Amino acid sequence: MKFFLYLIILLSLFSSCASRNDLVYFQQDSTSLNTAFELNAPKLQPGDILTISVTADDIRATTPFTLVNAYQSGSLQSTNPFIPTYTIDENGEIDFPKLGKLKLQGKTRLEATSFIRNQIKPYIVDPGVNIGIQNFRVTVLGEVVKPGTFTIDNDRVSILEALSLAGDLTINGVRKNILVVREENGQKSEYRIDLTQRQSLNSPIYFLKQNDVIYVEPNGAKIQSSKYTQNTSIFVSIAGLIITIIAVIVK
């Protein structure tokens, strides 16, 4: 009886063990790496909130292209400039001072920067333009240490960086089938990535886009453990007691 009891315990332990291939990231193979951010840079889309600042050698020349905060003026404005925000509307446009409606949807941040600079050049010699995406955020859910939504300071963020912000995967997270949900042009798409394979570094979703959602599913051991309740523990204890009593009687 004890032999069978020990055998059941050993089988349960071995069945819950994960192999090295299930846990180790980017396992060595012959895959050549050619990840290029420029090929997968996020495109601006309706709803994006942008900060746009214009600079020049003569700061006075930038005044027509800058929205001025009514609460800032004079020396305060020069030492602590107000940087306005612009929201891309449903038509993919922003309303920019002096220039009017500008179509930015579908452009990368760098392309939009170059586009606005060219629009300003007829008015300012060698203008500087800087664009930031204020609402660039990604959400990480599932088997990670700290699930949540994270706001990113720039638009160059990889799936590894996002998982790092969430504290990395737990031991129960499935590394071979991570889901990324992405919305583009009003349509949601699903992508899968296997972080145990080096070829995942070449994936089109290795670099994330604004509002991406990452989901890490639980492995079999976590699913099985979630089935146990307090009542199940009581039943297991009773079953163990009965087995012990039977073993003593048989002896």
PDB file of C-alpha atoms in Angstrom:
ATOM      1  CA  MET A   1       0.000   0.000   0.000  1.00  0.00           C
ATOM      2  CA  LYS A   2       2.791   2.398   0.902  1.00  0.00           C
ATOM      3  CA  PHE A   3       4.523   1.537  -2.350  1.00  0.00           C
ATOM      4  CA  PHE A   4       1.486   2.610  -4.371  1.00  0.00           C
ATOM      5  CA  LEU A   5       1.136   5.772  -2.283  1.00  0.00           C
ATOM      6  CA  TYR A   6       4.765   6.751  -2.920  1.00  0.00           C
ATOM      7  CA  LEU A   7       4.365   5.915  -6.611  1.00  0.00           C
ATOM      8  CA  ILE A   8       1.369   8.240  -6.943  1.00  0.00           C
ATOM      9  CA  ILE A   9       3.276  11.064  -5.228  1.00  0.00           C
ATOM     10  CA  LEU A  10       6.301  10.608  -7.496  1.00  0.00           C
ATOM     11  CA  LEU A  11       4.167  10.534 -10.629  1.00  0.00           C
ATOM     12  CA  SER A  12       2.422  13.741  -9.630  1.00  0.00           C
ATOM     13  CA  LEU A  13       5.743  15.447  -9.012  1.00  0.00           C
ATOM     14  CA  PHE A  14       7.210  14.397 -12.351  1.00  0.00           C
ATOM     15  CA  SER A  15       4.080  15.353 -14.248  1.00  0.00           C
ATOM     16  CA  SER A  16       4.305  18.918 -12.929  1.00  0.00           C
ATOM     17  CA  CYS A  17       7.982  19.425 -13.773  1.00  0.00           C
ATOM     18  CA  ALA A  18       8.816  21.777 -16.642  1.00  0.00           C
ATOM     19  CA  SER A  19      11.709  21.063 -18.966  1.00  0.00           C
ATOM     20  CA  ARG A  20      14.526  23.442 -19.855  1.00  0.00           C
ATOM     21  CA  ASN A  21      13.013  23.877 -23.314  1.00  0.00           C
ATOM     22  CA  ASP A  22       9.854  25.265 -21.732  1.00  0.00           C
ATOM     23  CA  LEU A  23      11.627  27.956 -19.721  1.00  0.00           C
ATOM     24  CA  VAL A  24      14.799  29.206 -21.406  1.00  0.00           C
ATOM     25  CA  TYR A  25      14.479  32.224 -23.707  1.00  0.00           C
ATOM     26  CA  PHE A  26      16.023  32.356 -27.205  1.00  0.00           C
ATOM     27  CA  GLN A  27      17.527  28.880 -27.298  1.00  0.00           C
ATOM     28  CA  GLN A  28      20.500  28.519 -29.602  1.00  0.00           C
ATOM     29  CA  ASP A  29      19.829  27.616 -33.230  1.00  0.00           C
ATOM     30  CA  SER A  30      20.971  28.653 -36.706  1.00  0.00           C
ATOM     31  CA  THR A  31      18.501  31.519 -37.112  1.00  0.00           C
ATOM     32  CA  SER A  32      20.104  34.721 -38.414  1.00  0.00           C
ATOM     33  CA  LEU A  33      18.908  37.890 -36.710  1.00  0.00           C
ATOM     34  CA  ASN A  34      17.789  40.870 -38.772  1.00  0.00           C
ATOM     35  CA  THR A  35      15.465  42.763 -36.461  1.00  0.00           C
ATOM     36  CA  ALA A  36      15.010  46.331 -37.694  1.00  0.00           C
ATOM     37  CA  PHE A  37      12.969  48.857 -35.750  1.00  0.00           C
ATOM     38  CA  GLU A  38      12.639  51.084 -38.812  1.00  0.00           C
ATOM     39  CA  LEU A  39      10.667  48.355 -40.610  1.00  0.00           C
ATOM     40  CA  ASN A  40       8.244  47.984 -37.700  1.00  0.00           C
ATOM     41  CA  ALA A  41       8.075  51.511 -36.296  1.00  0.00           C
ATOM     42  CA  PRO A  42       4.613  52.425 -34.949  1.00  0.00           C
ATOM     43  CA  LYS A  43       2.419  54.520 -37.238  1.00  0.00           C
ATOM     44  CA  LEU A  44       0.440  57.437 -35.873  1.00  0.00           C
ATOM     45  CA  GLN A  45      -3.288  56.819 -35.676  1.00  0.00           C
ATOM     46  CA  PRO A  46      -6.484  58.606 -34.607  1.00  0.00           C
ATOM     47  CA  GLY A  47      -6.619  59.169 -30.867  1.00  0.00           C
ATOM     48  CA  ASP A  48      -2.866  59.596 -30.469  1.00  0.00           C
ATOM     49  CA  ILE A  49      -1.958  62.586 -28.296  1.00  0.00           C
ATOM     50  CA  LEU A  50       1.158  64.390 -29.487  1.00  0.00           C
ATOM     51  CA  THR A  51       3.401  67.053 -28.042  1.00  0.00           C
ATOM     52  CA  ILE A  52       4.937  69.166 -30.805  1.00  0.00           C
ATOM     53  CA  SER A  53       7.563  71.823 -30.177  1.00  0.00           C
ATOM     54  CA  VAL A  54       9.158  74.098 -32.745  1.00  0.00           C
ATOM     55  CA  THR A  55      12.586  75.678 -32.217  1.00  0.00           C
ATOM     56  CA  ALA A  56      14.751  78.134 -34.139  1.00  0.00           C
ATOM     57  CA  ASP A  57      17.798  80.355 -33.644  1.00  0.00           C
ATOM     58  CA  ASP A  58      15.434  83.285 -33.194  1.00  0.00           C
ATOM     59  CA  ILE A  59      12.842  82.070 -30.697  1.00  0.00           C
ATOM     60  CA  ARG A  60      10.470  84.861 -31.735  1.00  0.00           C
ATOM     61  CA  ALA A  61      10.116  83.265 -35.166  1.00  0.00           C
ATOM     62  CA  THR A  62       8.454  80.205 -33.617  1.00  0.00           C
ATOM     63  CA  THR A  63       5.638  82.180 -31.976  1.00  0.00           C
ATOM     64  CA  PRO A  64       3.104  81.700 -34.805  1.00  0.00           C
ATOM     65  CA  PHE A  65       3.630  77.905 -34.560  1.00  0.00           C
ATOM     66  CA  THR A  66       3.199  77.590 -30.825  1.00  0.00           C
ATOM     67  CA  LEU A  67       0.031  77.601 -28.760  1.00  0.00           C
ATOM     68  CA  VAL A  68       0.692  79.813 -25.738  1.00  0.00           C
ATOM     69  CA  ASN A  69      -0.661  78.892 -22.328  1.00  0.00           C
ATOM     70  CA  ALA A  70      -2.739  81.785 -20.995  1.00  0.00           C
ATOM     71  CA  TYR A  71      -1.170  81.272 -17.560  1.00  0.00           C
ATOM     72  CA  GLN A  72       2.379  81.658 -18.838  1.00  0.00           C
ATOM     73  CA  SER A  73       3.923  84.815 -20.233  1.00  0.00           C
ATOM     74  CA  GLY A  74       7.099  86.866 -20.277  1.00  0.00           C
ATOM     75  CA  SER A  75      10.158  85.450 -18.568  1.00  0.00           C
ATOM     76  CA  LEU A  76       8.226  82.490 -17.175  1.00  0.00           C
ATOM     77  CA  GLN A  77       7.328  81.374 -20.697  1.00  0.00           C
ATOM     78  CA  SER A  78      10.962  81.544 -21.786  1.00  0.00           C
ATOM     79  CA  THR A  79      12.341  79.625 -18.786  1.00  0.00           C
ATOM     80  CA  ASN A  80       9.555  77.061 -18.527  1.00  0.00           C
ATOM     81  CA  PRO A  81       7.952  76.842 -21.972  1.00  0.00           C
ATOM     82  CA  PHE A  82       4.501  75.376 -22.341  1.00  0.00           C
ATOM     83  CA  ILE A  83       4.440  72.467 -24.781  1.00  0.00           C
ATOM     84  CA  PRO A  84       0.907  72.041 -26.159  1.00  0.00           C
ATOM     85  CA  THR A  85      -0.681  68.736 -27.077  1.00  0.00           C
ATOM     86  CA  TYR A  86      -2.496  67.842 -30.281  1.00  0.00           C
ATOM     87  CA  THR A  87      -4.902  64.929 -30.654  1.00  0.00           C
ATOM     88  CA  ILE A  88      -5.141  63.212 -34.012  1.00  0.00           C
ATOM     89  CA  ASP A  89      -8.816  63.318 -34.976  1.00  0.00           C
ATOM     90  CA  GLU A  90     -10.928  60.663 -36.698  1.00  0.00           C
ATOM     91  CA  ASN A  91      -9.738  61.976 -40.059  1.00  0.00           C
ATOM     92  CA  GLY A  92      -6.115  61.397 -39.066  1.00  0.00           C
ATOM     93  CA  GLU A  93      -5.384  65.130 -38.818  1.00  0.00           C
ATOM     94  CA  ILE A  94      -4.288  67.703 -36.276  1.00  0.00           C
ATOM     95  CA  ASP A  95      -5.037  71.431 -36.320  1.00  0.00           C
ATOM     96  CA  PHE A  96      -1.637  73.104 -36.137  1.00  0.00           C
ATOM     97  CA  PRO A  97      -1.088  76.845 -35.628  1.00  0.00           C
ATOM     98  CA  LYS A  98      -0.428  78.801 -38.826  1.00  0.00           C
ATOM     99  CA  LEU A  99      -0.399  75.639 -40.971  1.00  0.00           C
ATOM    100  CA  GLY A 100      -3.958  74.471 -40.332  1.00  0.00           C
ATOM    101  CA  LYS A 101      -4.974  70.847 -40.870  1.00  0.00           C
ATOM    102  CA  LEU A 102      -2.066  68.420 -41.192  1.00  0.00           C
ATOM    103  CA  LYS A 103      -2.556  64.740 -42.079  1.00  0.00           C
ATOM    104  CA  LEU A 104      -0.350  62.643 -39.771  1.00  0.00           C
ATOM    105  CA  GLN A 105      -2.162  59.311 -39.702  1.00  0.00           C
ATOM    106  CA  GLY A 106      -0.070  56.498 -41.151  1.00  0.00           C
ATOM    107  CA  LYS A 107       3.227  58.296 -40.618  1.00  0.00           C
ATOM    108  CA  THR A 108       5.872  57.219 -38.147  1.00  0.00           C
ATOM    109  CA  ARG A 109       6.944  59.752 -35.544  1.00  0.00           C
ATOM    110  CA  LEU A 110      10.111  60.516 -37.520  1.00  0.00           C
ATOM    111  CA  GLU A 111       8.179  60.854 -40.772  1.00  0.00           C
ATOM    112  CA  ALA A 112       5.710  63.230 -39.106  1.00  0.00           C
ATOM    113  CA  THR A 113       8.610  65.245 -37.700  1.00  0.00           C
ATOM    114  CA  SER A 114      10.170  65.621 -41.142  1.00  0.00           C
ATOM    115  CA  PHE A 115       6.778  66.450 -42.696  1.00  0.00           C
ATOM    116  CA  ILE A 116       6.013  69.284 -40.259  1.00  0.00           C
ATOM    117  CA  ARG A 117       9.544  70.642 -40.530  1.00  0.00           C
ATOM    118  CA  ASN A 118       9.150  70.903 -44.307  1.00  0.00           C
ATOM    119  CA  GLN A 119       5.828  72.709 -43.841  1.00  0.00           C
ATOM    120  CA  ILE A 120       7.502  75.283 -41.577  1.00  0.00           C
ATOM    121  CA  LYS A 121      10.634  75.843 -43.665  1.00  0.00           C
ATOM    122  CA  PRO A 122       9.065  78.552 -45.849  1.00  0.00           C
ATOM    123  CA  TYR A 123       8.590  80.634 -42.691  1.00  0.00           C
ATOM    124  CA  ILE A 124      11.650  79.775 -40.561  1.00  0.00           C
ATOM    125  CA  VAL A 125      15.253  79.175 -41.541  1.00  0.00           C
ATOM    126  CA  ASP A 126      16.413  75.726 -40.445  1.00  0.00           C
ATOM    127  CA  PRO A 127      13.584  75.033 -37.952  1.00  0.00           C
ATOM    128  CA  GLY A 128      13.721  72.282 -35.360  1.00  0.00           C
ATOM    129  CA  VAL A 129      10.691  70.087 -34.668  1.00  0.00           C
ATOM    130  CA  ASN A 130      10.285  67.556 -31.910  1.00  0.00           C
ATOM    131  CA  ILE A 131       7.279  65.221 -31.588  1.00  0.00           C
ATOM    132  CA  GLY A 132       6.420  63.031 -28.627  1.00  0.00           C
ATOM    133  CA  ILE A 133       3.572  60.534 -28.232  1.00  0.00           C
ATOM    134  CA  GLN A 134       2.007  61.191 -24.843  1.00  0.00           C
ATOM    135  CA  ASN A 135      -0.336  58.214 -24.719  1.00  0.00           C
ATOM    136  CA  PHE A 136       2.011  55.482 -25.924  1.00  0.00           C
ATOM    137  CA  ARG A 137       1.156  52.656 -23.568  1.00  0.00           C
ATOM    138  CA  VAL A 138       1.099  48.872 -23.533  1.00  0.00           C
ATOM    139  CA  THR A 139      -0.810  46.462 -21.312  1.00  0.00           C
ATOM    140  CA  VAL A 140       0.640  43.210 -19.944  1.00  0.00           C
ATOM    141  CA  LEU A 141      -1.725  40.599 -18.499  1.00  0.00           C
ATOM    142  CA  GLY A 142      -1.616  37.012 -17.290  1.00  0.00           C
ATOM    143  CA  GLU A 143       1.279  35.108 -15.752  1.00  0.00           C
ATOM    144  CA  VAL A 144       3.649  37.997 -15.037  1.00  0.00           C
ATOM    145  CA  VAL A 145       4.835  39.339 -11.697  1.00  0.00           C
ATOM    146  CA  LYS A 146       3.219  42.787 -12.012  1.00  0.00           C
ATOM    147  CA  PRO A 147       0.442  42.893 -14.612  1.00  0.00           C
ATOM    148  CA  GLY A 148      -0.742  46.341 -15.609  1.00  0.00           C
ATOM    149  CA  THR A 149      -0.748  49.147 -18.161  1.00  0.00           C
ATOM    150  CA  PHE A 150       2.550  50.962 -18.691  1.00  0.00           C
ATOM    151  CA  THR A 151       3.097  54.363 -20.302  1.00  0.00           C
ATOM    152  CA  ILE A 152       6.259  54.468 -22.426  1.00  0.00           C
ATOM    153  CA  ASP A 153       8.372  57.613 -22.841  1.00  0.00           C
ATOM    154  CA  ASN A 154       9.161  56.863 -26.479  1.00  0.00           C
ATOM    155  CA  ASP A 155       7.816  54.731 -29.309  1.00  0.00           C
ATOM    156  CA  ARG A 156      10.752  52.305 -29.450  1.00  0.00           C
ATOM    157  CA  VAL A 157       9.830  49.522 -27.043  1.00  0.00           C
ATOM    158  CA  SER A 158      10.245  45.775 -27.524  1.00  0.00           C
ATOM    159  CA  ILE A 159       8.126  42.985 -26.114  1.00  0.00           C
ATOM    160  CA  LEU A 160      11.055  42.106 -23.831  1.00  0.00           C
ATOM    161  CA  GLU A 161      11.098  45.606 -22.369  1.00  0.00           C
ATOM    162  CA  ALA A 162       7.346  45.487 -21.791  1.00  0.00           C
ATOM    163  CA  LEU A 163       7.604  42.125 -20.016  1.00  0.00           C
ATOM    164  CA  SER A 164      10.476  43.517 -17.964  1.00  0.00           C
ATOM    165  CA  LEU A 165       8.268  46.416 -16.828  1.00  0.00           C
ATOM    166  CA  ALA A 166       5.787  43.771 -15.664  1.00  0.00           C
ATOM    167  CA  GLY A 167       8.486  41.974 -13.661  1.00  0.00           C
ATOM    168  CA  ASP A 168       9.006  39.196 -16.245  1.00  0.00           C
ATOM    169  CA  LEU A 169       7.011  35.982 -16.571  1.00  0.00           C
ATOM    170  CA  THR A 170       6.325  33.867 -13.526  1.00  0.00           C
ATOM    171  CA  ILE A 171       7.534  30.265 -13.486  1.00  0.00           C
ATOM    172  CA  ASN A 172       3.997  29.297 -14.524  1.00  0.00           C
ATOM    173  CA  GLY A 173       3.893  31.468 -17.644  1.00  0.00           C
ATOM    174  CA  VAL A 174       3.897  29.764 -21.049  1.00  0.00           C
ATOM    175  CA  ARG A 175       6.824  31.246 -22.963  1.00  0.00           C
ATOM    176  CA  LYS A 176       6.054  29.403 -26.202  1.00  0.00           C
ATOM    177  CA  ASN A 177       2.672  30.949 -26.976  1.00  0.00           C
ATOM    178  CA  ILE A 178       2.523  34.604 -25.907  1.00  0.00           C
ATOM    179  CA  LEU A 179      -0.402  36.509 -27.380  1.00  0.00           C
ATOM    180  CA  VAL A 180      -0.212  40.104 -28.613  1.00  0.00           C
ATOM    181  CA  VAL A 181      -3.485  41.855 -29.491  1.00  0.00           C
ATOM    182  CA  ARG A 182      -3.009  44.894 -31.724  1.00  0.00           C
ATOM    183  CA  GLU A 183      -5.495  47.419 -33.079  1.00  0.00           C
ATOM    184  CA  GLU A 184      -4.755  49.086 -36.397  1.00  0.00           C
ATOM    185  CA  ASN A 185      -7.189  51.138 -38.463  1.00  0.00           C
ATOM    186  CA  GLY A 186     -10.010  50.147 -36.154  1.00  0.00           C
ATOM    187  CA  GLN A 187      -9.361  46.407 -36.607  1.00  0.00           C
ATOM    188  CA  LYS A 188      -7.985  44.095 -33.916  1.00  0.00           C
ATOM    189  CA  SER A 189      -5.443  41.435 -34.872  1.00  0.00           C
ATOM    190  CA  GLU A 190      -3.899  38.594 -32.860  1.00  0.00           C
ATOM    191  CA  TYR A 191      -0.264  37.549 -33.056  1.00  0.00           C
ATOM    192  CA  ARG A 192       1.604  34.727 -31.326  1.00  0.00           C
ATOM    193  CA  ILE A 193       5.270  34.674 -30.412  1.00  0.00           C
ATOM    194  CA  ASP A 194       7.488  31.906 -28.987  1.00  0.00           C
ATOM    195  CA  LEU A 195      10.129  33.462 -26.750  1.00  0.00           C
ATOM    196  CA  THR A 196      12.046  30.194 -26.454  1.00  0.00           C
ATOM    197  CA  GLN A 197      13.052  30.485 -30.131  1.00  0.00           C
ATOM    198  CA  ARG A 198      15.662  32.918 -31.439  1.00  0.00           C
ATOM    199  CA  GLN A 199      13.538  33.560 -34.526  1.00  0.00           C
ATOM    200  CA  SER A 200      11.110  35.460 -32.281  1.00  0.00           C
ATOM    201  CA  LEU A 201      13.651  38.304 -32.367  1.00  0.00           C
ATOM    202  CA  ASN A 202      12.742  38.702 -36.044  1.00  0.00           C
ATOM    203  CA  SER A 203       9.000  38.769 -35.382  1.00  0.00           C
ATOM    204  CA  PRO A 204       7.003  41.785 -36.652  1.00  0.00           C
ATOM    205  CA  ILE A 205       5.643  42.140 -33.116  1.00  0.00           C
ATOM    206  CA  TYR A 206       9.045  42.106 -31.420  1.00  0.00           C
ATOM    207  CA  PHE A 207       8.736  45.897 -31.411  1.00  0.00           C
ATOM    208  CA  LEU A 208       5.404  46.962 -29.945  1.00  0.00           C
ATOM    209  CA  LYS A 209       2.952  49.624 -31.062  1.00  0.00           C
ATOM    210  CA  GLN A 210       0.784  51.939 -29.014  1.00  0.00           C
ATOM    211  CA  ASN A 211      -2.051  50.223 -27.127  1.00  0.00           C
ATOM    212  CA  ASP A 212      -0.733  46.690 -27.715  1.00  0.00           C
ATOM    213  CA  VAL A 213      -1.987  44.122 -25.204  1.00  0.00           C
ATOM    214  CA  ILE A 214       0.296  41.237 -24.198  1.00  0.00           C
ATOM    215  CA  TYR A 215      -1.211  38.133 -22.601  1.00  0.00           C
ATOM    216  CA  VAL A 216       0.831  35.337 -21.009  1.00  0.00           C
ATOM    217  CA  GLU A 217      -1.209  32.191 -20.514  1.00  0.00           C
ATOM    218  CA  PRO A 218      -0.725  29.856 -17.508  1.00  0.00           C
ATOM    219  CA  ASN A 219       0.885  26.456 -17.926  1.00  0.00           C
ATOM    220  CA  GLY A 220      -0.771  23.138 -17.102  1.00  0.00           C
ATOM    221  CA  ALA A 221       0.538  23.020 -13.542  1.00  0.00           C
ATOM    222  CA  LYS A 222      -0.998  26.421 -12.743  1.00  0.00           C
ATOM    223  CA  ILE A 223      -4.315  25.428 -14.291  1.00  0.00           C
ATOM    224  CA  GLN A 224      -4.398  22.212 -12.309  1.00  0.00           C
ATOM    225  CA  SER A 225      -3.526  23.975  -9.061  1.00  0.00           C
ATOM    226  CA  SER A 226      -6.325  26.483  -9.622  1.00  0.00           C
ATOM    227  CA  LYS A 227      -8.823  23.623  -9.555  1.00  0.00           C
ATOM    228  CA  TYR A 228      -8.033  22.836  -5.952  1.00  0.00           C
ATOM    229  CA  THR A 229     -10.287  24.471  -3.395  1.00  0.00           C
ATOM    230  CA  GLN A 230     -10.492  24.352   0.368  1.00  0.00           C
ATOM    231  CA  ASN A 231     -13.008  21.496   0.099  1.00  0.00           C
ATOM    232  CA  THR A 232     -10.649  19.578  -2.177  1.00  0.00           C
ATOM    233  CA  SER A 233      -7.923  19.904   0.443  1.00  0.00           C
ATOM    234  CA  ILE A 234     -10.278  18.467   3.064  1.00  0.00           C
ATOM    235  CA  PHE A 235     -11.152  15.531   0.803  1.00  0.00           C
ATOM    236  CA  VAL A 236      -7.464  14.889   0.140  1.00  0.00           C
ATOM    237  CA  SER A 237      -6.759  14.932   3.884  1.00  0.00           C
ATOM    238  CA  ILE A 238      -9.602  12.505   4.554  1.00  0.00           C
ATOM    239  CA  ALA A 239      -8.427  10.246   1.725  1.00  0.00           C
ATOM    240  CA  GLY A 240      -4.915  10.301   3.160  1.00  0.00           C
ATOM    241  CA  LEU A 241      -6.242   9.389   6.606  1.00  0.00           C
ATOM    242  CA  ILE A 242      -8.261   6.477   5.176  1.00  0.00           C
ATOM    243  CA  ILE A 243      -5.214   5.191   3.274  1.00  0.00           C
ATOM    244  CA  THR A 244      -3.147   5.382   6.444  1.00  0.00           C
ATOM    245  CA  ILE A 245      -5.777   3.474   8.435  1.00  0.00           C
ATOM    246  CA  ILE A 246      -6.010   0.779   5.743  1.00  0.00           C
ATOM    247  CA  ALA A 247      -2.249   0.478   5.658  1.00  0.00           C
ATOM    248  CA  VAL A 248      -2.116  -0.016   9.434  1.00  0.00           C
ATOM    249  CA  ILE A 249      -4.887  -2.647   9.346  1.00  0.00           C
ATOM    250  CA  VAL A 250      -3.274  -4.570   6.498  1.00  0.00           C
ATOM    251  CA  LYS A 251       0.045  -4.523   8.321  1.00  0.00           C
TER     252      LYS A 251
END
